[in-house]
Amino acid sequence: MKDFVNQIDKRRTFAIISHPDAGKTTLTEKLLLYGGAIQQAGIVKGKKGARAATSDWMEIEKQRGISVTSSVMQFNYDGYCVNILDTPGHQDFSEDTYRTLMAADSAVMVIDAAKGVETQTKKLFKVCTLRNIPIFTFINKMDRESQDPFDLLQEIEDVLGIETYPMNWPIGSGKDFKGVYDRNNQEIIAFSHDGKVGVNQAIATKAKIGDDNLDELLTAPLHQQLQDDIELIEGAAADFDREKINTGKLTPVFFGSALTNFGVEPFIKDFLALTTSPLARNSDAGLIDPKSEDFSAFVFKIQANMNKAHRDRIAFMRICSGKFERGMDVFHVQAGKKIKLAQSTQLMASERETVDEAFAGDIIGIFDPGIFSIGDTITTAKKPFKFASIPTFAPEHFARISQVDTMKRKQFVKGMEQIAQEGAIQIFKELGGGMEEVIVGVVGVLQLEVLEHRLKTEYNVDIRITTLPYAHIRWIENEEIDVKKLNLTSDTKCVEDFKNRKLLLFTSPWNVNWATEKNPDLILAEIGK
Ligand code: G4P
């Protein structure tokens, strides 16, 4: 029993969010380096082109010679069991990216010190705030010309609306990035490397404010600057407030360079100590305690055809309470059926292997014969319950899809429905219409190509894709409203999703404003609940 509770207490399950190129992949790799999951970090050339069609992690796997997964990396560090969730970015940015955040207990936001808060970070941040999870900030690329650190903090506060608390402070930037000042220990950590920048862990030299050798260690101007900065921060920064951190109202901020490893170790140490162990989760039976004896989990991602040879699907589940044991019988609440969890894989930093046991906070992948949907709950609780559903996120790209050969209607409908069930696409129809005319909405435009490819290879159906000009979607919250009487711009379209919820598709934010201003009774939501 004690071991079971200890196992849960030491779990830290988080996702890293960032705008493409801010350094998420590099930081992930460095966390693996410090966690001992890889021996050396490889600086890889020419990865940009190669990366286009695959997940970042698959690229790490391919180019850096380690085996990772498309879902979770697990390693032990300092007594913690760390689970890093992959949030696909770049061209494969999709609803999966958002949904993964539903499985995390906290998020690390990587910001490029020269660019500040960028669009994709804003979107991902918004999703994190839905659940009020703790958010930690790593301001990366301090080894390059950067914005003023005070300005960066101000930007985070203004653009994202979260308070900031600098945990440490950069000493210099660009070529002169010497180290960080640890506010808690009032200690200077100066970094150097062994000549191979970023390959091995950085060498840290510690010193206290007032030490004689600081001018030498940091150079006199940087020493002076640090003293001035410290005075300013201590006078102006928000107070450290654990409660605000835990509820995502205040973000602890760290400075560093994932490329050179400067600042990575202070970050990982403080982050793991401050971030939360598995959180209780909301269900229709109230909050579910992770340390409950009853096992429970929910499906947050379904990945089809991981193995091309046969059509397999893996349902990725986040364990929310108790202990998983391979072969256990559980109740699949949505299907109302008992099932045996026999084949399970957990995909780890070392190798993809079968797991025999796992604990609340962990992610497991279960082979899915087509029975699971996103958001499903499984549990051993005597009184089964359902976890709060996963929201439907707003797609930003739309297309009308039709089949080239109308004789293949059955396969077309089956393929579209299955792919939508996996959550890779959202499908909409005309009000009261059927599958004869389908509008597809996706979060990332690559999903349309994936759809075309999968219908062809898995269902033998060719499709025509006509892109549509809509870019904004709103669910109508007050369903009783008569949509025919709404005053809308002529290019606004009303459709239904497959849960028969009504939605409006808009071509511009201006039209969204028009709809809300001209129809005071209309209640619109950006995320479908
Ligand atoms: P992402 O996953 O967030 O998209 O970013 P990724 O880690 O792939 O990093 C994007 C680029 O930024 C990479 O350069 C990477 O080397 C670089 N980078 C990451 N962290 C730092 C940092 O702390 N300092 C500096 N100076 N650069 C950093 P690239 O040109 O795409 O590839 P490469 O050929 O340089 O490796």
XYZ file of C-alpha atoms and ligand atoms in Angstrom:
565
model
C 0.000 0.000 0.000
C 2.731 2.429 1.020
C 4.654 1.740 -2.149
C 1.587 2.431 -4.220
C 1.119 5.859 -2.609
C 4.849 6.631 -2.943
C 4.748 5.744 -6.605
C 1.949 8.218 -7.201
C 3.574 10.941 -5.080
C 6.746 10.856 -7.143
C 5.005 11.140 -10.508
C 5.351 14.408 -12.425
C 3.352 14.435 -15.649
C 3.630 17.505 -17.824
C 3.613 18.793 -21.377
C 5.944 21.288 -23.001
C 4.220 23.954 -25.049
C 5.792 26.436 -27.417
C 5.603 28.144 -30.735
C 7.556 26.224 -33.424
C 11.298 26.840 -33.197
C 11.291 28.243 -29.671
C 13.235 25.159 -28.563
C 10.742 22.579 -27.269
C 12.535 19.651 -28.911
C 15.933 20.826 -27.749
C 14.750 21.343 -24.187
C 13.054 17.917 -24.169
C 16.287 16.368 -25.305
C 18.226 18.174 -22.603
C 15.808 17.023 -19.933
C 16.482 13.484 -21.143
C 20.207 14.185 -20.953
C 19.966 15.414 -17.365
C 17.565 12.602 -16.529
C 20.122 10.068 -17.709
C 17.813 8.692 -20.403
C 20.389 9.580 -23.052
C 24.144 9.796 -22.602
C 24.958 12.683 -24.893
C 22.934 15.243 -26.742
C 23.565 15.222 -30.478
C 23.643 18.429 -32.404
C 21.917 17.495 -35.610
C 22.353 19.264 -38.875
C 19.802 19.741 -41.578
C 16.869 18.561 -39.533
C 14.471 21.187 -40.792
C 13.638 19.547 -44.104
C 13.527 16.044 -42.725
C 11.248 16.991 -39.929
C 8.316 18.191 -41.997
C 6.048 15.175 -41.911
C 6.840 13.545 -38.615
C 6.466 14.323 -34.979
C 9.347 16.094 -33.287
C 9.970 13.091 -31.129
C 10.188 10.726 -34.028
C 12.846 13.031 -35.351
C 14.754 12.870 -32.097
C 14.469 9.140 -32.356
C 15.682 8.933 -35.899
C 18.462 11.430 -35.787
C 19.780 11.067 -32.323
C 19.686 7.312 -32.227
C 17.395 6.896 -29.276
C 14.068 5.243 -29.222
C 11.239 7.434 -28.091
C 7.551 7.554 -28.709
C 4.928 9.741 -30.101
C 3.179 10.005 -26.798
C 5.186 9.955 -23.625
C 8.738 9.767 -22.382
C 9.383 8.504 -18.911
C 12.544 8.724 -16.850
C 13.629 8.954 -13.237
C 15.359 12.018 -11.887
C 16.212 12.957 -8.325
C 13.644 10.577 -6.882
C 10.900 11.698 -9.256
C 9.313 9.652 -11.997
C 8.973 12.100 -14.862
C 6.438 11.717 -17.672
C 6.830 14.223 -20.504
C 3.884 14.258 -22.862
C 4.421 15.028 -26.508
C 2.406 17.925 -27.825
C 2.865 17.688 -31.587
C 3.736 21.026 -33.106
C 4.790 22.335 -36.496
C 2.975 21.036 -39.523
C 1.327 18.223 -37.600
C -0.232 20.670 -35.155
C -3.651 19.216 -34.569
C -6.355 18.643 -32.004
C -4.064 16.029 -30.450
C -1.826 18.868 -29.410
C -4.657 20.400 -27.442
C -6.013 17.147 -26.089
C -2.671 16.083 -24.725
C -2.883 19.061 -22.412
C -5.973 17.442 -20.914
C -3.738 14.580 -19.751
C -1.053 16.777 -18.175
C -0.851 18.007 -14.602
C 1.234 21.012 -15.521
C 2.786 22.702 -18.530
C 6.183 24.127 -19.348
C 5.968 27.062 -21.703
C 9.120 27.620 -23.747
C 9.561 31.157 -25.023
C 12.210 32.384 -27.421
C 13.992 35.243 -25.629
C 14.263 37.235 -28.846
C 10.685 36.720 -30.024
C 8.652 36.765 -26.852
C 5.111 35.367 -26.758
C 4.103 34.003 -30.183
C 0.765 32.884 -31.654
C 0.879 29.137 -31.063
C 2.021 29.677 -27.481
C -0.996 31.889 -26.938
C -3.382 29.208 -28.226
C -1.827 26.434 -26.156
C -1.692 28.642 -23.110
C -5.408 29.306 -23.431
C -6.120 25.579 -23.350
C -4.000 25.200 -20.192
C -6.000 27.889 -18.479
C -9.213 25.897 -19.102
C -8.073 23.510 -16.386
C -6.129 26.016 -14.282
C -3.064 23.791 -14.259
C 0.300 25.183 -13.100
C 2.345 26.747 -15.889
C 6.113 27.155 -15.728
C 8.032 29.355 -18.129
C 11.454 28.665 -19.597
C 12.802 31.667 -21.484
C 15.126 30.032 -23.961
C 17.945 31.076 -26.286
C 19.554 33.461 -23.827
C 22.815 32.685 -25.634
C 21.503 34.833 -28.474
C 20.638 38.490 -28.666
C 17.539 38.696 -26.498
C 14.904 41.137 -25.452
C 15.352 42.809 -22.111
C 14.270 40.305 -19.404
C 12.028 42.875 -17.712
C 10.264 43.517 -21.021
C 9.782 39.773 -21.539
C 8.113 39.376 -18.161
C 5.900 42.357 -18.889
C 4.916 40.872 -22.231
C 3.952 37.539 -20.641
C 1.823 39.378 -18.105
C 0.174 41.666 -20.669
C -0.400 39.185 -23.493
C -1.242 36.072 -21.494
C -2.715 37.680 -18.406
C -0.692 35.619 -15.922
C 1.528 37.019 -13.173
C 5.213 36.185 -13.360
C 7.706 35.266 -10.681
C 11.321 35.085 -11.878
C 12.898 32.115 -10.110
C 16.242 33.142 -11.439
C 17.672 36.006 -13.400
C 19.963 35.935 -16.421
C 23.454 37.300 -16.130
C 24.187 38.825 -19.522
C 22.830 37.586 -22.819
C 24.075 36.567 -26.241
C 27.779 35.756 -26.251
C 27.971 37.187 -22.732
C 25.368 34.901 -21.197
C 27.334 33.836 -18.136
C 24.788 32.231 -15.918
C 21.787 32.839 -13.713
C 21.178 34.297 -10.300
C 19.105 31.940 -8.145
C 16.817 34.192 -6.135
C 15.804 31.638 -3.574
C 19.348 30.697 -2.560
C 20.702 34.168 -3.383
C 23.364 32.406 -5.340
C 25.090 32.947 -8.634
C 25.396 29.934 -10.898
C 27.957 30.610 -13.608
C 28.104 28.149 -16.473
C 30.848 26.960 -18.727
C 31.229 24.010 -21.051
C 33.830 21.408 -21.816
C 34.421 22.661 -25.332
C 31.625 20.607 -26.878
C 28.778 23.088 -26.527
C 25.557 21.483 -25.355
C 26.671 17.878 -25.772
C 27.394 17.181 -22.122
C 25.954 18.762 -19.014
C 27.074 22.340 -18.426
C 29.703 22.958 -15.762
C 28.259 25.083 -12.974
C 30.307 27.262 -10.628
C 28.435 28.667 -7.670
C 29.151 31.922 -5.859
C 27.417 34.230 -3.416
C 26.646 37.902 -3.894
C 29.529 39.812 -2.303
C 32.141 37.149 -3.099
C 35.484 38.689 -4.058
C 35.886 36.871 -7.327
C 32.614 38.002 -8.942
C 34.148 40.659 -11.158
C 36.415 37.979 -12.486
C 33.728 35.325 -12.783
C 31.126 37.552 -14.444
C 33.146 40.597 -15.612
C 32.788 43.889 -13.741
C 30.027 45.413 -15.912
C 27.829 42.283 -15.708
C 28.394 42.065 -11.972
C 27.263 45.664 -11.616
C 24.292 45.082 -13.900
C 23.256 42.046 -11.862
C 23.353 44.058 -8.650
C 21.150 46.728 -10.216
C 18.759 44.135 -11.624
C 18.428 42.308 -8.308
C 17.519 45.552 -6.605
C 14.853 46.195 -9.193
C 13.359 42.689 -9.115
C 13.230 42.457 -5.365
C 11.429 45.777 -5.331
C 9.025 45.151 -8.201
C 8.320 41.447 -8.679
C 5.193 39.737 -7.406
C 5.453 37.691 -4.214
C 6.097 33.994 -4.452
C 2.664 32.487 -3.925
C 2.349 28.714 -4.018
C -1.426 28.796 -4.232
C -1.320 31.065 -7.284
C 1.254 28.785 -8.927
C -0.883 25.712 -8.284
C -3.904 27.304 -9.907
C -2.085 28.715 -12.922
C -2.405 32.363 -11.896
C 1.300 32.948 -11.473
C 4.072 31.418 -13.560
C 7.553 30.792 -12.151
C 10.006 31.964 -14.807
C 13.442 30.510 -15.551
C 16.056 31.788 -17.967
C 18.458 29.625 -19.915
C 19.697 28.170 -23.129
C 18.614 24.673 -24.062
C 21.231 24.587 -26.795
C 24.216 25.205 -24.515
C 22.559 23.553 -21.450
C 23.046 26.757 -19.466
C 20.246 26.975 -16.933
C 18.712 23.599 -17.735
C 19.676 21.952 -14.452
C 18.421 24.755 -12.153
C 15.211 24.656 -14.142
C 14.591 20.923 -13.916
C 15.413 20.804 -10.206
C 13.153 23.683 -9.176
C 10.418 22.777 -11.608
C 10.134 19.184 -10.362
C 10.111 20.352 -6.757
C 7.433 22.960 -7.398
C 5.146 21.251 -9.854
C 2.368 19.021 -8.740
C 2.066 15.263 -8.362
C -0.997 13.765 -10.138
C -4.033 15.965 -9.655
C -7.510 14.854 -8.666
C -9.799 14.814 -11.666
C -13.370 15.877 -12.124
C -16.038 13.278 -12.874
C -19.796 12.957 -12.662
C -19.213 11.454 -9.207
C -17.131 14.406 -8.035
C -13.342 14.683 -7.801
C -11.482 11.391 -8.138
C -8.522 11.104 -5.770
C -5.427 9.784 -7.580
C -4.562 7.689 -4.542
C -7.899 5.921 -4.540
C -7.606 2.112 -4.501
C -9.812 1.954 -7.579
C -8.069 2.140 -10.889
C -9.432 4.676 -13.389
C -8.242 6.228 -16.644
C -9.546 8.170 -19.597
C -8.715 8.072 -23.300
C -7.153 11.304 -24.557
C -5.731 10.204 -27.865
C -6.278 7.462 -30.416
C -3.582 6.715 -32.909
C -4.403 4.562 -35.867
C -2.120 2.407 -37.918
C 1.000 2.651 -35.876
C 1.870 -0.589 -37.526
C 1.232 -0.412 -41.272
C 1.031 -4.212 -41.629
C -2.318 -4.400 -39.896
C -4.871 -1.823 -39.117
C -4.200 -1.359 -35.462
C -5.221 1.460 -33.270
C -3.791 2.388 -29.924
C -5.870 4.209 -27.379
C -3.687 6.320 -25.114
C -5.006 6.654 -21.622
C -4.045 8.787 -18.726
C -4.286 6.887 -15.476
C -6.114 9.114 -13.021
C -6.261 6.896 -9.955
C -4.939 3.677 -8.549
C -2.674 1.114 -10.095
C -2.790 -0.553 -13.493
C -1.851 -4.190 -13.779
C -1.619 -5.916 -17.097
C -4.483 -8.319 -17.657
C -6.796 -6.576 -15.211
C -10.532 -6.470 -15.802
C -12.037 -3.022 -16.009
C -15.385 -1.532 -16.825
C -15.564 0.543 -19.986
C -18.171 3.015 -18.867
C -19.293 4.471 -22.210
C -19.746 1.020 -23.752
C -21.272 -0.401 -20.566
C -18.988 -3.453 -20.852
C -16.310 -5.269 -18.942
C -13.004 -5.562 -20.774
C -9.609 -7.072 -20.099
C -6.591 -4.789 -20.426
C -4.248 -7.384 -21.775
C -2.000 -5.831 -24.343
C -0.543 -2.625 -23.171
C 2.436 -0.697 -24.292
C 4.030 2.165 -22.603
C 6.381 3.979 -24.800
C 9.456 5.023 -22.984
C 12.659 6.853 -23.597
C 14.622 3.630 -23.526
C 12.423 1.362 -25.577
C 8.865 0.584 -26.434
C 7.952 -2.119 -24.042
C 5.022 -3.877 -22.515
C 4.070 -2.527 -19.156
C 2.987 -4.804 -16.391
C 2.118 -2.101 -13.947
C 1.642 1.638 -13.967
C 0.284 4.239 -11.585
C -1.864 7.340 -11.489
C -0.052 9.993 -13.524
C 1.254 7.499 -16.098
C 0.167 7.091 -19.685
C -0.491 3.691 -21.139
C -1.328 2.685 -24.676
C -3.871 -0.104 -25.105
C -4.482 -1.882 -28.396
C -7.917 -0.797 -29.478
C -10.072 -3.026 -31.651
C -12.245 0.002 -32.396
C -14.143 0.207 -29.129
C -12.763 3.407 -27.661
C -13.546 7.045 -28.339
C -11.742 10.119 -27.121
C -12.847 10.942 -23.593
C -13.963 7.398 -22.604
C -13.542 6.305 -19.006
C -12.438 2.897 -17.768
C -12.439 1.978 -14.103
C -12.530 -0.796 -11.537
C -14.693 1.261 -9.172
C -17.771 -0.599 -7.939
C -19.866 2.438 -8.779
C -18.617 3.405 -12.249
C -18.357 7.086 -13.109
C -17.429 9.164 -16.132
C -14.621 11.681 -16.212
C -15.576 15.155 -17.378
C -15.596 15.114 -21.169
C -12.753 16.465 -23.249
C -13.762 19.699 -24.949
C -13.949 19.976 -28.712
C -11.419 22.536 -29.883
C -12.096 25.046 -32.583
C -10.802 23.991 -36.009
C -9.326 26.760 -38.119
C -9.329 25.197 -41.571
C -12.386 23.941 -43.388
C -13.025 22.015 -46.568
C -15.919 20.393 -48.353
C -15.185 16.736 -48.949
C -16.800 14.622 -51.603
C -16.007 11.206 -52.993
C -14.828 10.852 -56.569
C -16.558 7.523 -57.142
C -20.078 7.667 -55.756
C -20.275 3.860 -55.815
C -17.912 3.786 -52.856
C -20.300 5.580 -50.599
C -20.257 2.980 -47.840
C -16.488 2.978 -47.501
C -16.452 6.768 -47.642
C -18.960 7.100 -44.812
C -17.215 4.429 -42.748
C -13.780 5.979 -43.239
C -14.927 9.483 -42.452
C -16.763 8.364 -39.341
C -13.893 6.281 -38.034
C -11.311 8.971 -38.610
C -13.600 11.507 -36.944
C -14.087 9.101 -34.026
C -10.338 8.996 -33.528
C -10.526 12.751 -33.252
C -8.193 13.518 -36.164
C -10.859 15.574 -37.922
C -14.214 17.069 -37.064
C -17.097 16.567 -39.427
C -20.051 18.843 -39.925
C -23.176 18.630 -42.025
C -25.810 20.982 -43.321
C -28.616 21.542 -40.834
C -30.740 18.414 -40.900
C -28.515 16.930 -43.618
C -26.716 13.594 -43.815
C -23.369 12.359 -45.019
C -23.933 13.340 -48.659
C -22.187 16.607 -48.142
C -19.585 16.760 -45.453
C -17.664 19.731 -44.220
C -14.464 18.854 -42.455
C -12.786 21.093 -39.913
C -9.214 20.642 -38.767
C -6.937 22.437 -36.352
C -3.830 21.953 -38.485
C -3.928 22.000 -42.260
C -1.770 18.881 -42.549
C -4.726 16.892 -41.226
C -6.479 17.346 -44.576
C -3.593 15.686 -46.370
C -3.597 12.930 -43.780
C -7.326 12.456 -44.324
C -6.895 12.144 -48.085
C -4.038 9.699 -47.682
C -5.802 7.558 -45.128
C -9.058 7.334 -47.064
C -7.084 6.207 -50.073
C -4.816 3.679 -48.382
C -7.109 2.330 -45.689
C -10.547 2.602 -47.291
C -9.654 2.695 -50.973
C -11.639 5.885 -51.522
C -10.502 8.896 -53.555
C -11.814 12.225 -52.420
C -12.080 15.753 -53.717
C -11.147 18.485 -51.278
C -12.540 21.963 -51.827
C -11.162 24.358 -49.278
C -13.670 26.753 -47.761
C -12.994 30.304 -46.628
C -14.104 29.814 -43.004
C -11.539 30.234 -40.291
C -13.562 30.791 -37.135
C -16.094 28.545 -35.516
C -18.484 29.102 -32.645
C -20.793 26.636 -30.982
C -24.279 27.963 -30.281
C -24.725 27.478 -26.554
C -28.422 28.271 -26.357
C -29.612 25.508 -28.660
C -33.250 26.584 -28.466
C -32.593 29.729 -30.486
C -34.087 29.769 -34.000
C -31.080 29.960 -36.286
C -33.176 30.912 -39.300
C -34.078 34.175 -37.601
C -30.502 35.157 -36.836
C -29.107 38.287 -38.399
C -25.825 37.111 -39.930
C -23.508 38.262 -42.700
C -24.173 36.457 -45.978
C -20.885 34.551 -45.794
C -21.658 33.040 -42.395
C -22.738 29.431 -42.445
C -24.762 27.444 -39.943
C -23.969 23.735 -39.632
C -24.381 20.851 -37.186
C -21.796 18.559 -35.717
C -22.436 14.859 -35.245
C -23.667 15.356 -31.723
C -26.314 17.556 -33.383
C -24.934 20.683 -31.801
C -25.408 23.762 -33.961
C -22.460 25.873 -34.954
C -21.654 28.950 -36.957
C -18.748 29.159 -39.378
C -17.297 32.605 -39.990
C -14.769 33.942 -42.447
C -13.471 36.702 -40.187
C -13.523 37.936 -36.586
C -15.458 40.922 -37.880
C -18.352 38.609 -38.796
C -18.240 36.987 -35.383
C -18.654 40.434 -33.838
C -21.522 41.168 -36.200
C -23.317 38.012 -35.072
C -22.965 38.798 -31.377
C -23.813 42.468 -31.750
C -26.858 42.012 -33.977
C -28.224 39.037 -32.035
C -28.072 39.901 -28.357
C -29.786 36.634 -27.384
C -27.236 34.471 -29.122
C -24.674 32.805 -26.832
C -21.561 31.601 -28.616
C -18.684 29.440 -27.328
C -15.219 28.972 -28.791
C -14.863 25.487 -27.369
C -17.564 22.805 -27.625
C -18.317 21.292 -24.230
P 10.901 23.421 -31.516
O 10.906 21.984 -31.118
O 10.294 24.314 -30.479
O 10.374 23.702 -32.853
O 12.411 23.930 -31.580
P 13.778 23.135 -31.708
O 14.152 22.579 -30.391
O 13.739 22.226 -32.871
O 14.739 24.351 -31.986
C 14.588 25.185 -33.104
C 15.929 25.769 -33.484
O 16.406 26.588 -32.419
C 16.998 24.725 -33.714
O 17.860 25.265 -34.702
C 17.715 24.661 -32.388
O 19.043 24.215 -32.494
C 17.656 26.111 -31.978
N 17.726 26.284 -30.527
C 17.027 25.635 -29.566
N 17.366 26.085 -28.346
C 18.308 27.033 -28.537
C 19.055 27.865 -27.644
O 18.952 27.820 -26.438
N 19.938 28.735 -28.250
C 20.107 28.818 -29.592
N 20.991 29.688 -30.065
N 19.412 28.033 -30.452
C 18.529 27.164 -29.927
P 17.823 24.764 -36.212
O 18.507 25.803 -37.000
O 16.452 24.331 -36.592
O 18.645 23.484 -36.188
P 20.165 23.269 -35.910
O 20.661 22.832 -37.202
O 20.735 24.559 -35.410
O 20.175 22.207 -34.859
